XYZ file of N, CA and C in Angstrom:
819
model
N -23.882 -36.773 -20.695
C -22.562 -36.038 -20.407
C -22.390 -36.120 -18.619
N -20.701 -35.538 -18.530
C -20.710 -35.972 -17.293
C -19.138 -34.842 -17.101
N -19.040 -34.364 -15.993
C -18.130 -33.296 -15.603
C -17.263 -33.488 -14.240
N -16.065 -32.900 -14.026
C -15.502 -33.315 -13.103
C -15.388 -31.879 -12.001
N -15.809 -32.120 -10.802
C -15.076 -30.852 -10.004
C -13.546 -31.236 -9.160
N -12.991 -29.872 -8.510
C -11.575 -29.603 -8.044
C -11.577 -31.090 -7.915
N -12.089 -32.187 -6.988
C -11.396 -33.485 -6.390
C -12.402 -34.314 -6.816
N -12.337 -34.152 -8.240
C -12.450 -35.666 -9.485
C -13.199 -36.193 -9.511
N -14.376 -35.998 -8.400
C -15.872 -36.305 -8.755
C -16.478 -36.314 -10.118
N -17.635 -36.917 -10.315
C -18.060 -36.860 -11.496
C -19.103 -36.177 -11.160
N -19.830 -35.512 -11.652
C -21.073 -34.564 -11.521
C -22.136 -34.575 -13.235
N -23.133 -35.260 -13.276
C -23.928 -35.619 -14.574
C -25.197 -34.438 -14.453
N -25.538 -33.873 -15.536
C -26.393 -33.267 -15.949
C -27.893 -33.376 -14.553
N -28.203 -32.336 -14.102
C -29.216 -32.331 -13.144
C -30.270 -32.286 -13.951
N -31.292 -33.040 -13.809
C -32.943 -33.385 -14.621
C -34.254 -32.911 -13.824
N -33.797 -32.651 -12.717
C -34.933 -31.978 -11.828
C -34.665 -30.241 -12.095
N -35.426 -29.593 -11.124
C -35.411 -27.971 -10.555
C -34.255 -28.114 -9.769
N -33.043 -27.822 -10.129
C -32.231 -27.711 -8.953
C -33.146 -26.568 -7.422
N -32.096 -26.928 -6.833
C -32.198 -25.965 -5.653
C -30.610 -25.753 -4.651
N -29.916 -24.623 -5.169
C -28.308 -24.467 -5.012
C -28.269 -23.372 -4.094
N -27.159 -23.863 -3.001
C -26.797 -23.185 -1.976
C -25.583 -23.227 -2.308
N -25.029 -21.533 -2.389
C -23.692 -21.422 -2.632
C -23.031 -20.505 -1.803
N -21.903 -21.474 -1.393
C -20.607 -20.782 0.309
C -19.868 -19.786 -0.006
N -19.881 -19.399 -1.683
C -18.861 -18.600 -2.283
C -19.169 -17.321 -2.872
N -18.701 -16.296 -2.382
C -19.365 -15.263 -3.582
C -18.874 -15.582 -4.664
N -17.718 -15.552 -5.351
C -17.504 -15.690 -6.480
C -18.411 -16.593 -7.539
N -18.750 -17.497 -7.141
C -19.254 -18.556 -7.382
C -21.000 -18.302 -7.883
N -21.635 -17.384 -6.899
C -23.304 -16.951 -6.420
C -23.080 -16.211 -7.493
N -22.148 -15.023 -7.643
C -22.475 -14.477 -9.156
C -22.171 -15.098 -10.431
N -21.689 -16.015 -10.154
C -21.294 -16.633 -11.757
C -22.981 -17.691 -11.770
N -23.388 -18.031 -10.772
C -24.883 -18.337 -10.948
C -25.374 -17.591 -11.559
N -25.506 -16.709 -11.040
C -26.259 -15.494 -11.749
C -26.077 -15.344 -13.154
N -25.290 -15.134 -13.532
C -24.574 -14.591 -14.704
C -25.163 -15.976 -15.350
N -24.901 -17.331 -15.431
C -25.680 -18.503 -16.187
C -26.919 -18.752 -16.025
N -27.508 -17.921 -15.698
C -29.131 -17.767 -15.660
C -29.764 -18.199 -14.251
N -29.429 -18.825 -13.312
C -29.449 -19.568 -12.803
C -29.989 -18.898 -11.113
N -30.535 -17.506 -11.252
C -30.708 -16.513 -10.228
C -32.102 -17.215 -9.093
N -32.868 -17.805 -9.990
C -34.066 -18.270 -9.991
C -34.001 -19.671 -9.186
N -33.083 -20.318 -9.302
C -32.603 -22.153 -8.201
C -32.013 -21.535 -7.561
N -30.967 -20.137 -6.733
C -30.641 -20.004 -5.774
C -31.370 -19.743 -4.601
N -31.042 -20.397 -3.626
C -32.034 -20.812 -2.388
C -31.145 -20.424 -1.316
N -29.644 -20.354 -1.030
C -29.235 -19.751 0.140
C -27.446 -18.997 -0.329
N -26.923 -18.650 0.705
C -26.190 -17.722 -0.389
C -25.226 -17.259 1.676
N -23.901 -16.925 1.342
C -23.427 -16.421 2.475
C -23.461 -14.930 2.356
N -23.258 -14.368 3.676
C -23.641 -12.698 3.744
C -22.481 -12.161 2.946
N -21.044 -12.744 2.346
C -19.948 -12.360 1.869
C -20.747 -12.407 0.098
N -21.948 -13.371 -0.390
C -22.093 -12.921 -1.259
C -22.778 -11.917 -1.599
N -21.924 -10.684 -2.312
C -22.752 -9.354 -2.249
C -23.077 -8.552 -3.968
N -22.906 -9.926 -4.762
C -22.954 -9.403 -6.300
C -23.815 -10.642 -6.704
N -24.822 -10.101 -8.237
C -25.159 -8.693 -7.992
C -26.202 -8.359 -6.638
N -25.822 -7.101 -6.785
C -26.893 -6.829 -5.747
C -28.232 -6.735 -5.701
N -28.694 -6.654 -6.684
C -30.280 -6.435 -6.427
C -30.805 -7.856 -6.513
N -30.143 -8.889 -7.225
C -30.642 -10.366 -7.446
C -30.464 -11.201 -5.831
N -29.145 -10.793 -5.445
C -29.069 -11.567 -4.198
C -29.669 -11.256 -2.977
N -29.834 -10.097 -3.028
C -30.704 -9.368 -1.766
C -31.654 -10.271 -1.570
N -32.225 -10.908 -2.386
C -33.489 -11.583 -2.129
C -33.467 -13.200 -1.905
N -32.088 -13.362 -1.729
C -31.536 -15.048 -1.414
C -30.913 -14.806 -0.320
N -32.298 -16.081 1.026
C -31.643 -16.021 2.162
C -30.023 -16.075 2.714
N -29.384 -15.497 3.244
C -28.373 -15.612 3.954
C -28.023 -16.388 5.359
N -26.753 -17.429 4.730
C -26.790 -18.596 5.926
C -25.265 -18.118 6.829
N -25.001 -16.885 6.917
C -23.876 -16.644 7.696
C -22.800 -16.069 6.763
N -21.395 -16.916 7.157
C -20.225 -16.330 6.208
C -19.368 -17.719 5.249
N -18.952 -17.356 5.022
C -18.403 -18.721 4.085
C -17.186 -19.742 4.959
N -17.578 -19.523 6.308
C -16.380 -20.008 7.294
C -17.361 -19.667 8.581
N -17.961 -20.726 9.191
C -19.653 -20.659 10.697
C -20.056 -20.775 9.840
N -20.939 -20.911 8.589
C -22.169 -20.766 8.467
C -23.390 -21.682 9.045
N -24.424 -21.511 9.161
C -25.419 -22.168 9.917
C -26.235 -23.308 9.026
N -25.450 -24.316 9.500
C -26.404 -25.949 9.129
C -26.897 -25.726 9.164
N -27.861 -25.549 10.322
C -29.142 -25.906 10.407
C -29.987 -25.528 9.621
N -29.797 -24.117 9.450
C -30.808 -22.998 8.236
C -30.320 -23.488 6.530
N -29.095 -23.842 6.939
C -29.053 -24.883 5.095
C -29.266 -26.110 5.092
N -29.413 -26.769 6.305
C -30.341 -28.320 5.703
C -31.930 -27.703 5.644
N -32.338 -26.470 6.347
C -33.549 -26.402 6.033
C -34.562 -25.739 4.801
N -33.047 -25.625 3.638
C -33.472 -25.264 2.644
C -33.401 -26.426 1.883
N -33.101 -27.563 2.377
C -33.129 -28.567 1.442
C -32.981 -28.558 -0.032
N -31.214 -28.018 0.033
C -30.560 -27.648 -1.628
C -30.697 -29.281 -2.049
N -30.182 -29.290 -3.280
C -30.104 -30.165 -3.759
C -28.552 -30.620 -4.562
N -28.070 -28.932 -4.315
C -26.186 -28.784 -4.404
C -25.832 -27.825 -3.471
N -24.866 -27.698 -3.612
C -24.199 -26.879 -2.144
C -22.361 -26.708 -3.038
N -22.561 -25.585 -3.486
C -21.249 -25.394 -4.224
C -19.960 -24.572 -3.372
N -19.055 -24.833 -3.072
C -17.641 -24.675 -1.681
C -16.439 -24.742 -2.790
N -15.509 -24.145 -2.036
C -14.513 -23.780 -2.584
C -13.089 -24.198 -1.369
N -12.573 -25.009 -1.728
C -10.929 -25.778 -0.716
C -10.522 -24.160 -0.029
N -9.939 -23.245 -1.020
C -9.522 -22.265 -0.188
C -10.796 -21.558 0.563
N -12.089 -21.367 0.170
C -12.546 -20.079 1.333
C -13.682 -20.832 2.373
N -14.019 -22.493 1.793
C -14.377 -22.762 2.927
C -13.916 -24.030 4.163
N -13.909 -24.138 5.042
C -13.354 -25.174 6.293
C -13.684 -26.361 5.669
N -12.751 -27.156 5.481
C -12.889 -28.965 5.149
C -13.894 -29.784 5.918
N -13.914 -29.503 7.595
C -14.584 -29.903 8.189
C -16.092 -29.563 8.013
N -16.130 -28.112 7.885
C -17.492 -27.961 7.802
C -18.229 -28.640 6.483
N -17.672 -28.190 5.667
C -18.145 -29.008 4.292
C -18.060 -30.789 4.184
N -17.283 -31.191 4.709
C -17.728 -32.656 5.049
C -19.178 -33.113 6.124
N -19.153 -31.997 6.963
C -20.123 -32.203 7.897
C -21.611 -32.278 6.492
N -21.739 -31.530 5.475
C -22.943 -31.595 4.709
C -22.722 -32.415 3.858
N -22.032 -33.830 4.084
C -22.117 -35.183 3.035
C -23.648 -35.737 3.380
N -23.798 -35.585 4.797
C -25.019 -36.371 5.464
C -26.538 -36.273 4.789
N -26.146 -34.831 4.273
C -27.831 -34.405 3.533
C -28.052 -33.677 2.858
N -26.770 -33.583 1.999
C -26.918 -32.584 0.446
C -26.430 -33.415 -0.274
N -27.798 -33.770 -1.038
C -27.095 -34.939 -2.498
C -26.092 -34.459 -3.325
N -26.188 -33.374 -3.671
C -24.271 -32.991 -4.563
C -23.582 -32.152 -4.002
N -22.449 -32.227 -3.674
C -21.474 -31.255 -3.548
C -20.852 -30.711 -4.525
N -20.079 -29.652 -5.091
C -19.541 -29.536 -5.986
C -18.245 -28.499 -5.332
N -17.264 -29.140 -5.243
C -15.832 -28.131 -4.728
C -15.537 -28.165 -6.459
N -14.742 -26.674 -5.569
C -14.087 -25.724 -6.805
C -12.842 -25.288 -6.215
N -11.929 -25.385 -7.198
C -10.722 -24.781 -6.914
C -9.773 -23.619 -7.292
N -9.927 -22.864 -8.134
C -9.179 -22.373 -9.224
C -8.282 -21.499 -9.045
N -6.993 -22.328 -9.975
C -5.431 -21.670 -9.263
C -5.498 -20.666 -10.450
N -5.413 -20.556 -11.677
C -5.240 -19.943 -12.842
C -6.423 -19.272 -13.195
N -6.226 -18.285 -13.914
C -6.873 -17.722 -14.472
C -7.892 -18.533 -16.207
N -7.401 -19.251 -16.176
C -7.999 -20.374 -17.437
C -8.917 -21.525 -16.568
N -8.230 -21.412 -15.354
C -9.401 -21.952 -14.769
C -10.624 -22.061 -14.204
N -11.192 -20.591 -14.756
C -12.620 -20.142 -15.503
C -13.295 -20.999 -16.419
N -12.474 -20.975 -17.244
C -12.708 -22.205 -18.201
C -13.881 -23.105 -18.101
N -12.974 -24.105 -17.133
C -13.527 -25.632 -16.727
C -14.766 -25.330 -15.819
N -14.510 -24.054 -14.897
C -15.514 -23.250 -13.746
C -17.005 -23.208 -14.989
N -16.700 -22.297 -15.951
C -18.259 -21.758 -16.785
C -18.470 -23.790 -17.108
N -17.832 -24.371 -17.938
C -17.872 -25.458 -18.184
C -19.051 -26.390 -17.374
N -18.284 -26.524 -15.888
C -18.961 -27.713 -15.103
C -20.433 -27.139 -14.221
N -20.430 -25.967 -14.458
C -21.449 -25.651 -14.084
C -22.679 -25.116 -15.020
N -22.467 -24.897 -16.174
C -22.990 -24.899 -16.533
C -23.557 -25.671 -17.450
N -23.196 -27.002 -17.770
C -23.224 -28.249 -18.027
C -24.353 -29.647 -16.847
N -23.557 -28.886 -15.824
C -24.160 -29.837 -14.881
C -25.649 -29.100 -14.792
N -26.302 -27.714 -14.670
C -27.559 -27.170 -14.669
C -28.440 -26.745 -15.837
N -27.501 -27.283 -17.050
C -28.095 -27.313 -18.371
C -28.027 -25.549 -19.245
N -26.820 -25.020 -18.220
C -26.680 -23.869 -19.061
C -25.357 -23.602 -19.892
N -25.460 -24.946 -20.788
C -24.255 -24.506 -21.993
C -23.685 -23.930 -22.529
N -25.053 -23.157 -23.938
C -25.133 -21.412 -23.923
C -24.764 -20.618 -23.584
N -24.904 -20.192 -22.256
C -24.261 -19.165 -21.144
C -23.207 -19.575 -20.981
N -22.439 -20.240 -21.102
C -21.163 -20.973 -20.412
C -20.185 -20.518 -21.486
N -20.606 -20.492 -22.584
C -19.736 -21.011 -24.017
C -19.512 -19.301 -24.036
N -20.832 -18.764 -24.024
C -20.569 -17.247 -24.228
C -19.663 -16.716 -22.946
N -19.679 -16.793 -21.793
C -18.812 -16.413 -20.841
C -16.942 -17.325 -21.182
N -16.787 -18.023 -21.756
C -15.686 -18.650 -22.637
C -15.083 -17.861 -23.359
N -16.185 -17.426 -24.401
C -15.497 -16.512 -25.535
C -15.112 -15.188 -24.881
N -16.320 -14.915 -24.240
C -15.833 -13.052 -23.635
C -14.341 -13.067 -22.897
N -14.190 -14.584 -22.014
C -12.997 -14.505 -21.449
C -11.849 -14.720 -22.353
N -12.231 -15.506 -23.679
C -10.782 -15.733 -24.246
C -10.925 -14.202 -25.061
N -11.638 -13.265 -25.304
C -11.508 -11.887 -26.114
C -11.121 -11.045 -24.842
N -10.575 -11.508 -23.628
C -10.443 -10.582 -23.059
C -8.932 -10.828 -22.480
N -8.872 -12.283 -22.487
C -7.739 -12.811 -22.042
C -6.323 -11.919 -23.368
N -6.732 -12.329 -24.249
C -6.023 -12.076 -25.518
C -5.614 -10.313 -25.908
N -6.355 -9.847 -25.340
C -6.170 -8.447 -25.224
C -5.619 -7.906 -24.430
N -5.445 -8.835 -22.969
C -4.234 -8.637 -21.759
C -3.094 -8.805 -22.262
N -3.172 -10.250 -22.835
C -1.610 -10.561 -22.929
C -1.203 -10.186 -24.165
N -2.202 -9.717 -25.148
C -1.224 -9.096 -26.801
C -0.700 -7.417 -25.751
N -1.622 -6.821 -25.249
C -1.176 -5.474 -24.534
C 0.284 -5.893 -23.794
N 0.224 -7.268 -22.961
C 1.360 -6.871 -22.015
C 2.454 -7.209 -22.280
N 2.213 -7.924 -22.970
C 3.623 -8.854 -23.921
C 4.598 -8.025 -24.706
N 4.000 -6.639 -24.479
C 4.926 -5.300 -24.956
C 5.582 -4.812 -24.076
N 5.328 -4.746 -22.887
C 5.738 -3.918 -21.382
C 7.026 -5.101 -20.983
N 7.975 -4.553 -20.447
C 8.737 -5.138 -19.292
C 8.280 -5.653 -18.360
N 8.268 -6.996 -17.863
C 7.820 -7.767 -16.753
C 8.338 -6.658 -15.648
N 7.177 -6.943 -14.533
C 7.619 -6.125 -12.856
C 7.243 -6.771 -11.809
N 8.442 -6.668 -11.010
C 8.101 -7.664 -9.530
C 7.231 -5.908 -8.407
N 6.221 -6.982 -8.177
C 5.157 -6.015 -7.195
C 5.345 -6.945 -5.798
N 4.414 -6.076 -4.990
C 3.974 -6.748 -4.013
C 2.423 -6.821 -3.803
N 1.939 -7.504 -3.212
C 0.156 -7.616 -3.633
C -0.033 -7.686 -1.914
N -0.159 -6.734 -0.867
C -0.808 -6.542 0.242
C -2.262 -6.618 0.313
N -2.351 -7.469 0.897
C -3.759 -7.967 1.761
C -4.673 -7.797 2.892
N -3.343 -7.282 3.816
C -3.454 -7.448 4.962
C -2.072 -6.528 5.812
N -3.003 -5.955 6.926
C -1.831 -5.062 7.677
C -1.983 -5.342 9.363
N -0.701 -5.704 10.089
C -0.964 -6.127 11.083
C -1.141 -7.360 11.736
N -0.293 -8.180 11.356
C 0.594 -8.267 10.431
C 0.334 -8.010 8.870
N 1.420 -7.762 8.224
C 1.621 -7.307 6.298
C 1.523 -8.894 5.708
N 0.588 -9.306 4.969
C 0.661 -10.537 3.929
C 0.190 -10.320 3.045
N 1.396 -11.079 2.363
C 1.150 -10.869 0.545
C 0.516 -12.046 0.343
N 1.096 -11.948 -1.202
C 0.139 -13.363 -1.381
C 1.281 -14.408 -2.203
N 1.348 -15.367 -2.220
C 2.139 -16.375 -3.137
C 1.750 -16.606 -4.744
N 2.991 -17.125 -5.109
C 3.038 -17.344 -6.800
C 2.351 -18.283 -7.034
N 1.967 -19.173 -6.204
C 0.578 -20.037 -6.106
C -0.790 -20.102 -6.363
N -1.089 -18.453 -6.307
C -2.175 -18.307 -5.625
C -2.742 -17.499 -7.115
N -4.251 -17.522 -6.837
C -5.374 -17.408 -8.168
C -5.015 -15.768 -8.172
N -4.699 -15.091 -7.362
C -4.533 -13.460 -7.153
C -2.912 -13.254 -8.229
N -1.962 -14.405 -7.835
C -0.523 -13.904 -8.488
C -0.863 -14.585 -9.898
N -1.441 -15.441 -10.651
C -1.750 -15.470 -11.753
C -2.393 -14.844 -12.492
N -3.551 -14.122 -12.411
C -4.062 -13.051 -12.070
C -3.222 -12.190 -12.414
N -2.101 -11.610 -11.691
C -1.598 -10.172 -12.236
C -0.137 -11.149 -12.800
N -0.117 -11.775 -12.686
C 0.952 -12.221 -13.717
C 0.743 -12.020 -15.299
N -0.596 -12.429 -15.485
C -1.367 -12.193 -17.071
C -1.002 -10.493 -17.015
N -1.193 -9.778 -16.480
C -0.653 -8.412 -17.150
C 0.953 -7.917 -16.846
N 1.419 -8.805 -16.794
C 3.166 -8.691 -16.462
C 3.857 -8.514 -15.424
N 3.054 -9.049 -14.361
C 3.220 -8.629 -12.872
C 3.612 -9.475 -12.138
N 5.243 -9.529 -11.616
C 5.170 -11.066 -10.491
C 5.384 -10.690 -8.970
N 4.229 -11.441 -8.729
C 4.638 -11.159 -6.975
C 5.791 -11.789 -6.550
N 6.049 -10.387 -5.443
C 6.837 -11.507 -4.404
C 5.728 -11.503 -3.029
N 6.673 -12.372 -2.565
C 8.240 -12.857 -2.541
C 8.271 -14.181 -3.415
N 9.292 -14.368 -4.077
C 9.653 -15.155 -4.726
C 9.242 -16.824 -4.549
N 9.273 -17.475 -3.612
C 8.643 -18.589 -2.863
C 8.652 -18.383 -1.500
N 7.608 -19.254 -1.319
C 6.520 -19.385 0.397
C 6.128 -20.892 0.489
N 6.360 -20.940 1.515
C 5.393 -22.161 2.089
C 3.845 -21.873 2.274
N 4.002 -20.872 2.547
C 2.707 -20.052 2.507
C 2.129 -19.584 1.741
N 0.609 -19.839 1.264
C 0.561 -19.041 0.436
C -0.426 -17.778 0.331
N -0.538 -17.681 1.866
C -0.416 -16.265 2.151
C 0.006 -15.694 3.327
N 1.959 -15.273 3.096
C 2.830 -15.129 4.005
C 2.789 -13.912 4.902
N 3.064 -13.987 5.803
C 3.548 -13.059 6.641
C 4.616 -12.245 6.109
N 4.918 -10.868 5.913
C 6.414 -10.384 5.096
C 6.592 -9.423 5.959
N 8.273 -9.321 5.701
C 9.014 -7.977 5.922
C 9.046 -7.281 4.914
N 7.775 -5.930 5.099
C 7.284 -4.948 4.271
C 8.521 -4.344 3.377
N 9.346 -3.403 4.665
C 10.600 -2.938 4.217
C 11.468 -3.657 3.265
N 11.853 -4.632 3.897
C 12.679 -5.707 2.357
C 12.494 -5.726 1.091
N 11.016 -6.139 1.418
C 10.418 -6.567 -0.043
C 10.033 -5.989 -1.088
N 9.892 -4.246 0.068
C 9.426 -3.432 -0.818
C 10.681 -2.247 -1.583
N 11.724 -3.156 -1.402
C 12.868 -2.558 -1.952
C 13.054 -3.185 -3.157
N 12.506 -4.536 -3.278
C 12.328 -5.198 -4.468
C 11.515 -4.962 -5.242
N 10.154 -4.361 -4.959
C 9.591 -4.084 -5.917
C 9.215 -2.942 -6.572
N 8.862 -2.954 -7.872
C 8.507 -1.724 -8.456
C 7.231 -1.581 -8.040
N 6.294 -1.963 -7.843
C 5.124 -1.590 -7.208
C 4.592 -2.264 -5.966
N 3.991 -1.286 -5.139
C 3.486 -2.067 -4.350
C 1.831 -1.859 -4.328
N 1.103 -2.658 -3.719
C -0.499 -2.660 -4.262
C -1.379 -3.125 -3.095
N -1.986 -2.335 -2.841
C -2.401 -2.198 -1.606
C -4.051 -2.286 -2.102
N -4.949 -3.983 -1.880
C -5.588 -4.634 -2.317
C -7.075 -4.029 -1.201
N -7.978 -3.632 -2.187
C -9.434 -3.353 -1.054
C -10.161 -4.398 -0.837
N -9.252 -5.804 -0.771
C -9.960 -6.387 -0.035
C -8.659 -8.106 0.071
N -8.591 -8.598 0.953
C -9.594 -8.788 2.506
C -9.638 -7.216 3.329
N -8.721 -7.002 3.650
C -8.531 -5.552 4.138
C -8.511 -4.459 3.725
N -9.505 -3.374 4.405
C -9.848 -2.494 3.022
C -9.246 -0.950 2.903
N -7.909 -1.718 2.472
C -7.128 -0.074 1.898
C -7.793 0.875 1.272
N -7.654 1.801 1.734
C -8.133 2.787 1.353
C -7.094 3.926 1.036
N -7.039 5.278 0.810
C -6.062 6.383 0.799
C -5.116 7.261 1.648
N -5.629 6.664 2.734
C -5.108 7.392 3.567
C -3.752 6.279 4.241
N -4.433 4.899 3.965
C -3.404 3.755 4.019
C -2.179 3.967 3.231
N -2.676 4.572 1.760
C -1.707 4.945 0.887
C -0.617 6.050 0.758
N -1.130 6.734 1.611
C -0.371 7.570 2.320
C 0.625 7.439 2.946
N 0.108 6.793 4.093
C 0.689 6.351 5.049
C 2.099 5.415 4.918
N 2.083 4.242 3.647
C 2.899 3.616 3.130
C 3.426 4.860 2.017
N 3.150 5.312 1.736
C 4.021 6.469 0.842
C 5.095 7.343 1.806
N 4.895 7.473 2.843
C 5.607 8.163 3.966
C 6.722 7.258 4.189
N 6.407 5.796 4.928
C 7.255 4.899 5.150
C 8.555 4.176 3.810
N 7.602 4.710 3.047
C 8.321 3.764 1.715
C 8.300 4.985 0.687
N 9.194 5.934 1.194
C 9.466 6.968 -0.238
C 9.743 6.749 -1.155
N 10.223 5.637 -1.748
C 11.432 5.222 -3.031
C 10.572 4.321 -3.495
N 9.445 3.973 -3.006
C 8.534 3.062 -4.013
C 7.391 3.362 -4.075
N 6.618 3.303 -5.094
C 5.080 3.163 -5.947
C 4.086 2.620 -5.233
N 3.498 3.210 -4.945
C 2.580 2.589 -3.928
C 0.989 3.055 -4.898
N 0.186 1.827 -5.334
C -1.119 2.100 -5.504
C -2.393 1.092 -5.172
N -3.282 1.683 -5.255
C -4.661 0.915 -4.499
C -4.927 0.165 -5.736
N -5.701 -1.163 -5.499
C -6.107 -2.087 -6.384
C -7.212 -2.771 -6.146
N -8.176 -2.424 -7.341
C -9.660 -3.712 -6.866
C -9.329 -5.258 -6.654
N -9.281 -5.448 -5.761
C -9.389 -6.649 -4.892
C -10.502 -7.756 -5.349
N -11.583 -6.988 -5.640
C -13.110 -7.797 -6.223
C -12.029 -8.270 -7.461
N -11.703 -7.676 -8.266
C -11.964 -7.549 -9.798
C -10.530 -8.381 -9.793
N -9.608 -8.493 -8.851
C -8.159 -9.482 -9.196
C -8.601 -10.977 -8.649
N -9.417 -10.701 -7.174
C -8.898 -12.061 -6.492
C -10.569 -12.718 -7.015
N -11.607 -12.400 -7.113
C -12.687 -13.571 -7.925
C -12.425 -13.722 -9.015
N -13.275 -14.961 -8.883
C -12.955 -16.256 -10.406
C -14.598 -15.941 -10.786
N -14.715 -16.599 -11.626
C -16.417 -16.959 -12.551
C -16.226 -15.645 -13.306
N -17.290 -15.168 -13.458
C -18.137 -14.245 -14.225
C -17.114 -13.078 -14.021
N -16.580 -12.496 -13.197
C -16.447 -11.218 -12.752
C -14.449 -11.277 -13.372
N -13.781 -12.863 -13.329
C -12.734 -12.670 -14.056
C -12.946 -12.192 -15.224
N -13.449 -11.885 -16.199
C -13.786 -11.495 -17.472
C -13.142 -9.833 -17.460
N -13.887 -9.096 -16.269
C -14.214 -8.083 -16.144
C -12.511 -7.523 -15.416
N -12.114 -8.951 -14.788
C -10.760 -8.432 -13.961
C -10.015 -8.446 -15.163
N -9.689 -9.312 -15.758
C -9.029 -9.183 -17.103
C -9.084 -7.608 -17.638
N -9.976 -7.025 -17.944
C -10.317 -6.590 -18.955
C -9.559 -4.924 -17.668
N -9.878 -4.717 -16.535
C -9.283 -3.706 -15.456
C -8.146 -4.001 -15.106
N -7.239 -5.242 -15.280
C -5.678 -5.412 -15.398
C -5.296 -4.809 -16.546
N -5.599 -5.256 -17.823
C -5.131 -4.252 -18.848
C -5.280 -2.976 -18.781
N -6.078 -2.185 -18.261
C -6.449 -0.417 -18.274
C -5.788 -0.086 -16.816
N -5.326 -0.933 -16.424
C -4.859 -0.347 -14.883
C -3.255 -0.520 -15.691
N -2.643 -1.571 -15.906
C -1.404 -1.443 -16.552
C -1.140 -0.408 -17.525
N -1.783 -0.102 -18.202
C -2.105 0.853 -19.109
C -1.945 2.355 -18.393
N -2.856 2.532 -17.695
C -2.897 4.058 -16.515
C -0.878 4.162 -15.924
N -0.697 2.473 -15.225
C 0.225 3.199 -15.010
C 1.796 2.735 -15.720
N 1.273 2.352 -16.652
C 2.452 2.991 -17.760
C 2.463 3.729 -18.376
N 1.350 4.022 -18.963
C 1.302 5.905 -19.795
C 0.333 6.590 -18.973
N -0.142 6.709 -17.889
C -0.976 8.014 -17.459
C -2.701 7.836 -17.798
N -3.316 6.471 -18.576
C -3.828 6.629 -18.788
C -5.218 5.997 -17.692
N -6.594 6.389 -17.543
C -7.331 6.238 -16.342
C -7.694 4.803 -16.383
N -7.570 3.738 -15.432
C -8.298 2.344 -15.557
C -9.535 2.340 -15.452
N -10.630 1.425 -16.222
C -11.767 1.270 -15.771
C -12.540 0.548 -14.780
N -13.969 0.862 -14.327
C -14.107 -0.314 -13.351
C -14.541 -1.354 -14.157
N -15.246 -1.921 -12.928
C -15.985 -3.367 -13.617
C -17.091 -3.511 -14.778
N -16.780 -4.056 -15.577
C -18.202 -4.091 -16.405
C -17.458 -4.686 -17.787
């Protein structure tokens, strides 16, 4: 069998024992969920989940500016990258010595299903991939059925301050929020993570979300914005559970269901799991 990555490159089942380097935090976590922890030989410093497993895996720097010489020394059979998270020129430099580059670019929640099948197929973990697909389907159905009974809301999802940055409609984050009935502002943008006029867009939003990453928004920021925007609801949101794809997307769908319930009915949201 064969599977295609985000660039349309065809990948076949690997017959030997793989040596995998992941340059994407979400994919590192997914590899472990697929039962490939022993085959993971390198990661970035941002690949922090699951902590007890990845702490044993050598770090190569960041998703951008990773140490090519250290990576080469690991003699990987496969390197996993992402179009948004890694620089194209740095990835292209790996083609001279990495046998297999697997490029990913999930943009919607359902893109996770193909991602599970791609990595599960290449590394002989079809059963584990099928289990993830089934878990995802259950979480999606529960969220979809719950949010369908509620009115859609316009929300502003902030990922940075000084300047204020939001998310465009064509991002993975926006698609995840849309599954919960939350439509992100701005309505249109040429940039995927645009700089925004906060006071103007906040007037259009029913909720302003402060994400925990990449900027670490905390309670003090929530209080500051509540003073600046007294007529707008300001809420903290777990950025990992909204922006990380792979196996964490399943927990993310469950989290969004409970967060929507919390904001609608006053129920407490659950964390990852």
